[in-house]
XYZ file of C-alpha atoms in Angstrom:
637
model
C 0.000 0.000 0.000
C 1.408 3.376 -1.038
C 1.982 6.037 1.581
C -0.527 8.977 1.385
C 2.400 11.402 1.644
C 4.052 9.776 -1.359
C 0.798 10.079 -3.299
C 0.480 13.765 -2.377
C 4.100 14.477 -3.262
C 3.487 13.076 -6.751
C 0.177 14.908 -7.360
C 0.373 18.558 -8.360
C -3.399 18.968 -8.048
C -3.397 17.688 -4.470
C -0.500 19.948 -3.546
C -2.332 23.036 -4.859
C -5.584 22.035 -3.137
C -3.894 21.324 0.178
C -2.071 24.656 0.053
C -5.329 26.521 -0.556
C -7.101 24.454 2.131
C -4.398 25.187 4.726
C -4.581 28.942 4.126
C -8.399 28.940 4.220
C -8.415 26.757 7.354
C -6.077 29.160 9.168
C -8.234 32.168 8.212
C -11.449 30.352 9.175
C -9.975 29.122 12.452
C -8.798 32.559 13.534
C -12.090 34.186 12.506
C -14.272 31.555 14.130
C -12.025 31.514 17.199
C -12.577 35.221 17.703
C -16.329 34.851 17.054
C -16.433 31.854 19.406
C -14.885 33.718 22.297
C -16.922 36.855 21.649
C -20.204 34.953 21.364
C -19.331 32.881 24.455
C -18.927 36.063 26.455
C -22.245 37.284 25.070
C -23.940 34.027 26.058
C -22.364 34.248 29.491
C -23.500 37.869 29.921
C -27.014 36.965 28.801
C -27.053 33.978 31.182
C -25.808 36.155 34.043
C -28.461 38.767 33.308
C -31.117 36.092 33.111
C -30.043 34.410 36.342
C -29.621 37.752 38.132
C -33.054 38.856 37.022
C -34.620 35.595 38.167
C -32.735 35.806 41.470
C -33.974 39.355 41.925
C -37.533 38.256 41.223
C -37.182 35.411 43.701
C -35.768 37.763 46.309
C -38.631 40.194 45.683
C -41.190 37.430 46.188
C -39.500 36.320 49.397
C -39.077 39.918 50.586
C -42.702 40.627 49.768
C -43.878 37.744 51.897
C -41.485 38.683 54.695
C -42.690 42.294 54.474
C -46.257 41.086 54.634
C -45.456 39.129 57.798
C -43.664 42.132 59.271
C -46.587 44.454 58.466
C -49.178 42.112 60.008
C -47.012 41.777 63.111
C -46.354 45.516 63.424
C -50.061 46.324 63.036
C -51.031 43.863 65.745
C -48.920 45.522 68.471
C -51.058 48.720 68.995
C -54.198 46.611 69.298
C -52.504 44.347 71.813
C -51.474 47.352 73.945
C -55.060 48.574 73.977
C -56.470 45.183 74.996
C -54.099 43.505 77.396
C -56.467 40.701 78.406
C -55.902 36.950 78.025
C -58.935 36.429 75.784
C -57.994 39.431 73.647
C -54.454 38.118 73.218
C -55.854 34.778 72.083
C -58.045 36.582 69.543
C -55.141 38.755 68.316
C -52.966 35.655 67.903
C -55.660 33.939 65.824
C -56.440 37.081 63.837
C -52.772 37.538 62.906
C -52.641 34.022 61.371
C -55.964 34.569 59.599
C -54.764 37.754 57.897
C -52.132 35.984 55.743
C -52.178 32.476 54.323
C -48.374 32.533 54.326
C -48.179 32.737 58.120
C -47.778 29.373 59.793
C -48.373 30.457 63.389
C -48.327 33.329 65.882
C -47.517 33.497 69.588
C -48.022 36.413 71.996
C -45.891 35.762 75.074
C -46.008 38.049 78.107
C -43.331 38.741 80.663
C -43.282 36.399 83.703
C -46.076 37.178 86.203
C -47.841 39.649 83.878
C -51.140 37.836 84.474
C -51.157 36.721 88.148
C -54.037 34.351 87.569
C -51.822 32.253 85.345
C -49.187 31.828 88.002
C -45.958 32.709 86.284
C -46.187 32.215 82.435
C -48.675 33.174 79.745
C -48.407 32.599 75.957
C -51.297 32.772 73.488
C -50.460 30.581 70.479
C -52.244 29.922 67.157
C -51.017 27.381 64.571
C -52.245 26.605 61.076
C -53.023 22.909 60.655
C -53.996 22.372 57.033
C -57.077 24.491 56.455
C -57.837 24.770 60.166
C -56.505 27.137 62.877
C -55.955 26.044 66.429
C -55.548 28.595 69.259
C -54.423 27.653 72.774
C -52.710 28.960 75.879
C -49.409 27.206 75.706
C -48.281 24.834 78.375
C -45.505 25.699 80.757
C -41.962 25.602 79.358
C -39.023 28.009 79.384
C -40.203 30.513 76.727
C -37.763 33.157 77.735
C -34.647 31.125 76.767
C -35.916 30.612 73.186
C -34.269 32.754 70.477
C -37.636 34.096 69.340
C -38.062 35.677 72.805
C -34.507 36.310 74.005
C -33.192 37.953 70.788
C -35.792 40.768 70.472
C -35.768 41.169 74.265
C -32.019 41.756 74.231
C -31.986 43.925 71.085
C -35.101 45.931 72.099
C -36.152 45.850 68.436
C -37.909 43.584 65.957
C -35.813 40.958 64.141
C -35.960 37.744 62.120
C -34.775 34.557 63.784
C -32.812 31.871 61.930
C -34.854 28.706 61.285
C -35.411 26.436 64.257
C -37.397 23.406 65.382
C -40.346 24.564 67.493
C -41.005 21.204 69.121
C -41.643 21.410 72.873
C -42.800 18.347 74.690
C -46.294 18.665 76.141
C -47.177 21.808 74.157
C -48.727 22.615 70.798
C -45.824 22.900 68.356
C -45.213 23.310 64.649
C -44.348 19.961 63.023
C -42.052 21.652 60.461
C -39.007 23.916 60.602
C -39.996 27.585 60.955
C -38.484 31.035 61.097
C -40.072 33.848 63.092
C -40.381 37.599 62.909
C -40.219 38.702 66.564
C -41.148 42.123 67.905
C -40.923 43.246 71.534
C -44.157 44.638 73.038
C -43.472 47.819 75.049
C -45.981 49.787 77.095
C -46.354 53.576 77.124
C -43.423 53.859 79.506
C -41.244 51.932 76.957
C -41.090 49.000 79.289
C -41.037 45.617 77.644
C -44.021 43.549 78.649
C -43.861 40.723 76.078
C -42.977 39.495 72.576
C -45.119 38.749 69.543
C -43.550 36.123 67.207
C -45.047 35.420 63.783
C -43.930 32.125 62.222
C -43.164 31.373 58.576
C -42.763 27.765 57.336
C -39.299 26.939 55.948
C -40.952 24.348 53.693
C -43.111 27.046 52.136
C -40.108 29.321 51.841
C -38.147 26.538 50.088
C -40.983 25.919 47.595
C -41.212 29.640 46.872
C -37.494 29.940 46.253
C -37.285 26.781 44.147
C -40.407 27.497 42.081
C -38.526 29.114 39.225
C -35.087 28.259 37.909
C -33.410 29.469 34.722
C -31.869 26.107 33.761
C -32.870 22.455 34.228
C -30.133 21.648 36.760
C -29.944 25.015 38.499
C -31.243 25.485 42.055
C -31.553 28.106 44.804
C -30.397 28.021 48.408
C -30.526 30.333 51.444
C -27.995 30.890 54.180
C -28.607 32.054 57.685
C -26.523 34.702 59.466
C -23.962 32.105 60.567
C -23.704 30.402 57.158
C -26.081 27.533 57.907
C -28.250 26.261 55.056
C -31.969 26.509 55.692
C -33.103 26.211 52.049
C -31.275 23.685 49.854
C -32.361 20.812 47.508
C -30.112 18.469 49.503
C -32.019 18.032 52.776
C -28.922 16.627 54.506
C -27.396 20.090 54.455
C -30.365 21.890 56.026
C -29.765 23.783 59.302
C -27.221 21.308 60.685
C -24.613 21.976 58.006
C -22.782 25.223 57.286
C -21.302 26.408 54.004
C -18.012 26.663 55.901
C -18.302 23.230 57.466
C -19.120 21.402 54.236
C -16.203 22.867 52.284
C -12.472 22.295 52.541
C -10.767 25.649 52.610
C -7.656 24.370 50.859
C -9.482 22.441 48.154
C -12.428 24.811 47.668
C -11.339 28.331 48.630
C -13.912 29.810 46.256
C -16.761 28.240 48.291
C -15.312 29.672 51.504
C -15.116 33.058 49.774
C -18.735 32.658 48.648
C -19.800 31.938 52.234
C -18.070 35.083 53.548
C -19.612 37.186 50.788
C -23.126 35.934 51.506
C -22.949 36.098 55.311
C -21.677 39.701 55.172
C -24.638 40.839 53.068
C -22.792 41.215 49.753
C -24.316 40.626 46.298
C -22.758 39.519 43.016
C -21.644 36.298 41.346
C -18.695 33.939 41.588
C -17.434 30.882 39.671
C -17.039 27.802 41.879
C -16.637 24.046 41.481
C -19.461 22.067 43.047
C -19.091 18.288 43.027
C -16.358 18.632 40.412
C -18.506 20.680 37.999
C -17.895 24.371 37.244
C -20.876 26.530 38.217
C -21.795 30.195 38.379
C -23.341 31.213 41.731
C -25.395 34.412 41.884
C -26.155 35.764 45.369
C -27.703 38.720 47.152
C -29.043 39.493 50.633
C -32.707 39.283 51.524
C -33.988 42.759 52.429
C -34.359 43.524 56.166
C -33.019 40.093 57.177
C -29.582 38.662 58.061
C -30.078 36.047 55.383
C -28.731 35.708 51.867
C -30.182 33.902 48.850
C -28.067 32.224 46.151
C -28.711 30.596 42.778
C -26.398 27.868 41.392
C -26.255 27.562 37.582
C -24.002 24.806 36.130
C -21.948 26.047 33.194
C -22.947 22.927 31.263
C -26.545 24.155 31.391
C -25.634 27.763 30.612
C -23.618 26.820 27.532
C -25.646 23.768 26.516
C -27.375 25.411 23.575
C -24.216 27.281 22.665
C -22.178 24.075 22.735
C -24.712 22.312 20.514
C -24.500 25.207 18.102
C -20.699 25.069 18.285
C -20.678 21.382 17.414
C -23.048 22.070 14.547
C -20.869 24.917 13.294
C -17.745 22.748 13.563
C -19.487 20.043 11.554
C -20.601 22.582 8.958
C -17.084 24.040 8.861
C -15.483 20.625 8.343
C -18.052 19.701 5.712
C -17.554 23.068 4.006
C -13.775 22.670 3.974
C -14.079 19.164 2.577
C -16.525 20.361 -0.060
C -14.260 23.275 -0.946
C -11.295 20.897 -1.110
C -13.244 18.585 -3.420
C -14.378 21.407 -5.715
C -10.893 22.925 -5.784
C -9.387 19.526 -6.462
C -11.814 18.857 -9.307
C -11.115 22.224 -10.944
C -7.359 21.889 -10.547
C -7.447 18.298 -11.715
C -9.387 19.340 -14.822
C -6.547 21.634 -15.894
C -3.730 19.302 -14.866
C -5.195 15.989 -16.105
C -3.736 16.290 -19.647
C -0.244 16.597 -18.185
C -0.912 13.651 -15.864
C -2.139 11.568 -18.787
C 0.963 12.399 -20.814
C 3.176 11.416 -17.886
C 1.143 8.238 -17.338
C 1.321 7.230 -21.002
C 5.054 7.903 -21.050
C 5.445 5.546 -18.070
C 3.301 2.925 -19.865
C 5.492 3.105 -22.936
C 8.606 2.916 -20.768
C 7.190 -0.242 -19.134
C 6.443 -1.748 -22.556
C 2.653 -1.128 -22.636
C 1.569 0.263 -25.991
C -2.115 -0.740 -26.189
C -3.672 2.276 -24.454
C -3.687 5.580 -26.299
C -4.671 9.145 -25.462
C -7.636 10.750 -27.231
C -6.787 13.737 -29.466
C -7.053 17.083 -27.721
C -9.206 19.964 -28.979
C -7.170 22.481 -27.050
C -5.024 24.905 -29.061
C -2.585 25.760 -26.317
C 0.822 24.209 -25.795
C -0.648 21.339 -23.725
C -3.048 20.448 -26.566
C -0.251 20.506 -29.201
C 1.941 18.371 -26.969
C -0.867 15.855 -26.437
C -1.672 15.545 -30.175
C 2.011 15.039 -31.054
C 2.267 12.384 -28.363
C -0.861 10.631 -29.739
C 0.674 10.409 -33.260
C 3.899 8.987 -31.885
C 2.001 6.512 -29.767
C -0.138 5.275 -32.683
C 2.958 4.597 -34.773
C 4.587 2.638 -31.981
C 1.372 0.719 -31.285
C 1.042 -0.423 -34.917
C 4.532 -1.856 -34.872
C 4.031 -3.473 -31.492
C 0.658 -4.968 -32.507
C 2.240 -6.674 -35.482
C 4.933 -8.189 -33.289
C 2.333 -9.255 -30.714
C 0.204 -11.002 -33.357
C 3.193 -13.048 -34.479
C 4.011 -13.908 -30.865
C 0.379 -14.845 -30.159
C 0.301 -17.314 -33.057
C 3.493 -18.890 -31.830
C 2.136 -19.129 -28.281
C -1.056 -20.844 -29.493
C 0.974 -23.409 -31.423
C 3.163 -24.003 -28.376
C 0.138 -24.386 -26.115
C -1.428 -26.974 -28.427
C 1.814 -28.936 -28.540
C 2.223 -28.732 -24.769
C -1.357 -29.853 -24.150
C -1.024 -32.735 -26.616
C 2.191 -33.843 -24.949
C 0.573 -33.692 -21.518
C -2.428 -35.733 -22.675
C -0.188 -38.297 -24.311
C 2.001 -38.501 -21.231
C -1.033 -38.864 -18.972
C -2.547 -41.547 -21.218
C 0.720 -43.449 -21.267
C 1.025 -43.164 -17.499
C -2.526 -44.372 -16.898
C -2.084 -47.167 -19.430
C 1.141 -48.257 -17.728
C -0.492 -48.208 -14.298
C -3.543 -50.106 -15.582
C -1.449 -52.790 -17.294
C 0.703 -53.121 -14.181
C -2.360 -53.473 -11.922
C -4.052 -55.854 -14.332
C -0.928 -58.021 -14.581
C -0.509 -58.111 -10.815
C -4.157 -58.828 -10.040
C -4.523 -61.533 -12.721
C -1.147 -63.091 -12.026
C -1.784 -63.445 -8.292
C -4.940 -65.609 -8.535
C -3.435 -67.635 -11.424
C -0.315 -68.337 -9.358
C -2.508 -69.415 -6.452
C -4.532 -71.726 -8.684
C -1.365 -73.214 -10.252
C 0.280 -73.624 -6.867
C -2.675 -75.387 -5.262
C -3.080 -77.633 -8.326
C 0.553 -78.741 -7.990
C 0.063 -79.392 -4.272
C -3.043 -81.471 -4.993
C -1.237 -83.417 -7.693
C 1.833 -84.211 -5.594
C 0.184 -84.790 -2.194
C -3.386 -85.706 -3.029
C -3.278 -88.960 -1.071
C -1.677 -87.310 1.962
C -4.194 -84.481 2.350
C -7.237 -84.657 4.545
C -10.685 -84.037 3.166
C -10.860 -80.637 4.934
C -7.537 -79.544 3.431
C -8.653 -80.655 -0.011
C -11.898 -78.652 0.405
C -9.940 -75.552 1.479
C -7.631 -75.876 -1.516
C -10.461 -76.335 -3.974
C -12.432 -73.471 -2.397
C -9.453 -71.137 -2.689
C -8.897 -72.211 -6.315
C -12.574 -71.595 -7.013
C -12.519 -68.077 -5.460
C -9.462 -67.100 -7.487
C -11.025 -68.532 -10.625
C -14.101 -66.358 -9.953
C -11.790 -63.359 -9.526
C -10.055 -64.059 -12.831
C -13.393 -64.581 -14.518
C -14.718 -61.291 -13.091
C -11.677 -59.362 -14.321
C -11.982 -61.037 -17.752
C -15.603 -59.884 -17.995
C -14.582 -56.387 -16.942
C -11.792 -56.279 -19.557
C -14.230 -57.482 -22.168
C -16.766 -54.835 -21.178
C -14.218 -52.029 -21.030
C -13.169 -52.820 -24.594
C -16.658 -51.680 -25.673
C -16.489 -48.279 -23.959
C -15.573 -46.467 -27.140
C -18.442 -48.023 -29.120
C -22.145 -47.371 -28.910
C -23.149 -50.813 -27.673
C -26.911 -51.515 -27.542
C -28.134 -53.936 -24.857
C -30.937 -56.367 -25.636
C -33.837 -55.354 -23.356
C -36.650 -57.190 -25.122
C -36.922 -60.024 -22.605
C -38.801 -59.969 -19.351
C -36.562 -60.470 -16.350
C -37.679 -61.563 -12.878
C -36.197 -58.985 -10.502
C -35.923 -61.210 -7.450
C -34.291 -64.006 -9.471
C -31.494 -61.675 -10.552
C -31.131 -60.408 -6.971
C -30.947 -63.984 -5.621
C -28.268 -64.841 -8.206
C -26.258 -61.775 -7.124
C -26.670 -62.767 -3.460
C -25.386 -66.240 -4.296
C -22.284 -64.728 -5.910
C -21.885 -62.491 -2.842
C -21.821 -65.507 -0.542
C -19.190 -67.245 -2.663
C -16.875 -64.200 -2.536
C -14.276 -63.951 0.172
C -14.257 -63.051 3.011
C -17.021 -65.446 4.058
C -17.618 -63.813 7.468
C -19.439 -60.794 5.980
C -23.198 -61.000 6.482
C -25.697 -59.588 3.985
C -28.669 -57.701 5.435
C -31.205 -58.129 2.599
C -34.715 -56.687 2.486
C -37.126 -56.364 -0.431
C -40.656 -55.132 -1.067
C -40.734 -56.517 -4.639
C -43.264 -59.315 -5.298
C -41.671 -62.642 -6.207
C -43.340 -62.700 -9.628
C -42.475 -59.113 -10.604
C -40.786 -58.921 -14.024
C -39.453 -55.958 -15.984
C -38.007 -55.494 -19.451
C -34.264 -55.169 -19.058
C -31.031 -57.104 -19.655
C -30.567 -59.771 -16.988
C -26.841 -60.234 -17.671
C -25.890 -56.591 -17.090
C -28.394 -56.161 -14.298
C -26.643 -59.093 -12.608
C -23.191 -57.590 -13.238
C -24.288 -54.245 -11.781
C -25.480 -55.793 -8.517
C -22.560 -58.249 -8.330
C -19.951 -55.483 -8.767
C -21.563 -53.221 -6.173
C -21.917 -56.070 -3.669
C -18.279 -57.067 -4.311
C -17.084 -53.509 -3.535
C -19.301 -53.286 -0.439
C -18.010 -56.632 0.875
C -14.424 -55.479 0.329
C -15.018 -52.325 2.483
C -17.199 -53.746 5.292
C -15.197 -53.534 8.529
C -18.283 -54.318 10.606
C -18.910 -57.528 8.576
C -22.357 -56.341 7.473
C -23.488 -55.224 4.009
C -26.983 -53.930 3.386
C -29.082 -54.563 0.255
C -32.554 -53.058 0.052
C -34.843 -53.402 -3.002
C -38.092 -51.472 -3.503
C -39.990 -49.358 -6.032
C -39.769 -45.566 -6.193
C -41.439 -43.187 -8.676
C -41.648 -45.723 -11.494
C -38.194 -47.236 -10.877
C -36.822 -50.351 -9.243
C -34.429 -49.040 -6.618
C -31.428 -50.975 -5.293
C -29.679 -49.538 -2.236
C -26.288 -51.045 -1.271
C -24.707 -49.893 2.033
C -21.443 -50.677 3.814
C -19.809 -49.365 6.982
C -16.460 -48.625 5.379
C -14.476 -45.370 5.233
C -16.690 -43.961 2.494
C -15.545 -41.529 -0.180
C -14.362 -37.935 0.515
C -16.841 -35.318 -0.830
C -14.231 -33.858 -3.168
C -13.751 -37.291 -4.824
C -17.432 -38.125 -5.424
C -17.399 -36.828 -8.995
C -14.258 -38.834 -9.912
C -15.054 -42.340 -8.595
C -17.059 -43.284 -11.692
C -14.270 -42.277 -14.083
C -12.345 -45.180 -15.692
C -9.009 -46.279 -14.259
C -9.480 -44.166 -11.096
C -8.419 -45.721 -7.772
C -8.623 -43.643 -4.606
C -6.189 -46.012 -2.895
C -3.505 -47.566 -5.061
C -2.888 -50.304 -2.439
C -6.404 -51.760 -2.575
C -7.490 -54.638 -4.777
C -9.063 -53.773 -8.145
C -8.360 -52.320 -11.572
C -10.146 -49.001 -11.096
C -12.730 -49.782 -13.802
C -15.488 -51.501 -11.785
C -17.569 -48.444 -10.842
C -17.004 -46.887 -14.269
C -18.353 -50.015 -15.993
C -21.211 -50.179 -13.510
C -22.302 -46.648 -14.390
C -22.002 -47.518 -18.092
C -24.229 -50.602 -17.644
C -26.771 -48.611 -15.597
C -26.938 -45.841 -18.185
C -27.313 -48.345 -21.038
C -30.211 -49.958 -19.161
C -31.889 -46.509 -18.937
C -31.321 -46.081 -15.232
C -29.214 -43.925 -12.909
C -26.588 -44.484 -10.228
C -25.507 -42.095 -7.492
C -23.745 -41.989 -4.137
C -25.779 -40.591 -1.241
C -23.694 -37.622 0.110
C -25.783 -37.421 3.317
C -24.891 -40.975 4.400
C -22.088 -40.636 6.990
C -21.721 -44.253 8.274
C -19.839 -45.563 5.247
C -20.932 -45.654 1.600
C -24.469 -45.833 0.221
C -24.926 -46.442 -3.526
C -28.410 -46.039 -5.039
C -29.238 -47.638 -8.417
C -32.565 -47.011 -10.127
C -33.705 -49.040 -13.173
C -36.903 -48.306 -15.141
C -39.927 -50.285 -13.949
C -41.027 -51.510 -17.395
C -43.358 -54.331 -16.461
C -45.191 -56.821 -18.663
């Protein structure tokens, strides 16, 4: 495989196109790089404005609700001072909760001993439970140590208390986290006589803050005056965890800086890493409270649309550059192709190839004149070369015919030599055995036992049958070149011919091979065929099967099938490889040169079957040895 750099170095068109593409790519990259950075800043500014605006709106909603709570609380104090009675305080507590659906509860707690009839403590408390309000005089517990009482009492002014759990055993308490706006109640002499605390549910505050978010994965959170979370999507951080406690100052100094900014009432934005992801955090204080609200916007969300557009633009840029390269290459190639063709043809001629020629050029410039002159020179050379090639082709054809004839003659001589050698060996062996046993019988006839004489005569008989079989085969093979017509005018009893073949099978050696014979043919069934060659077909196939029957069983099954008499001969031998199936019926072919036979038995068998109008085949699906199927026409009387 040729190196791409080598191909480029040899192509003038590619060099020009790559040069143009490199220059254009540099210009495009610098231009798009500037636009990318500029547009990224624009997207960031727009995202910051969007997030800041949404944070402001969220803060306004929260501040509005807080202001509403403050207003309701402030307005209740004058009425309380005018009606300092236990029942009136219970009514004022209930009325305060009724005035705003955002208020979760309200308590009016008086200084110790203010109402002597209630021993030491008195606190009127109303809580919202679903759609119902419940107002009670709270049970005895240490009110005055609670932040909602102690903070305004110490400061002598109204204030918001960081979220807390209002649970007090044995008293009516809020089941959820709350924050309270607490205002001290002072009489006309500016003496503090109690505290009114209006409660706001942290759960409601969290839903209000989290209702709107500018991006799918953005979220809001709120910090108390000491940096504790009291609104956060991760409930594990609420109240018990501080922004300073959850961050490692060395690893996340930007989060520590964010916490200081928010707890000191600053507003702005900062880039921080949260859980390994870069985020922009926008923050600002909540009006009239010590709290601060923040909004976390992951940069992946902020630049998601921009990044998709960037990928699209990069794809368009790459596609555009490739398209420009292709168009430039095609145009350049169009002007340079004639020179390339001239160079290519010159290389062809140098390599000895003269058959291909350039078409005449219609151009009138120097390239066109050069091409037309080259075409004339090439045509002259081609005519001379064609003449030489024609002479060489004729000589090659003559040589091929001679070579093929020599190969066929050599192959025929080789096959003839092998056949004669096999025939001599396989005829000589049984004749020698017969002659040897005859001499033994002649010289020692009186000394031999009856059993020995029977063995000798049986062996002589088997070898005589072998010689006779080979003589018949040699006689039949001598007719292969002629169109011999078999006499099929006589009716032949099928089972009689089969029985005769079985008899021959039993006389063949080895005698320990059993024949498994089945037939569905009636005993009196006769067909028009040639009994002699039908007998030879079955005898030859049974002889081969007996020779290759390692399990000492040969199968012969006779039946009718689609207008034919079918003979199926099976053995459990090694079978025939699939690649040799088409060669076994060819004359003088032996798959194993060490086995007995002349290599003409199956070929003659197929010839006899064809001459009787039938067919012979080897079943390729039979895997337990060899199965030969012969079908002869069922031409009955």
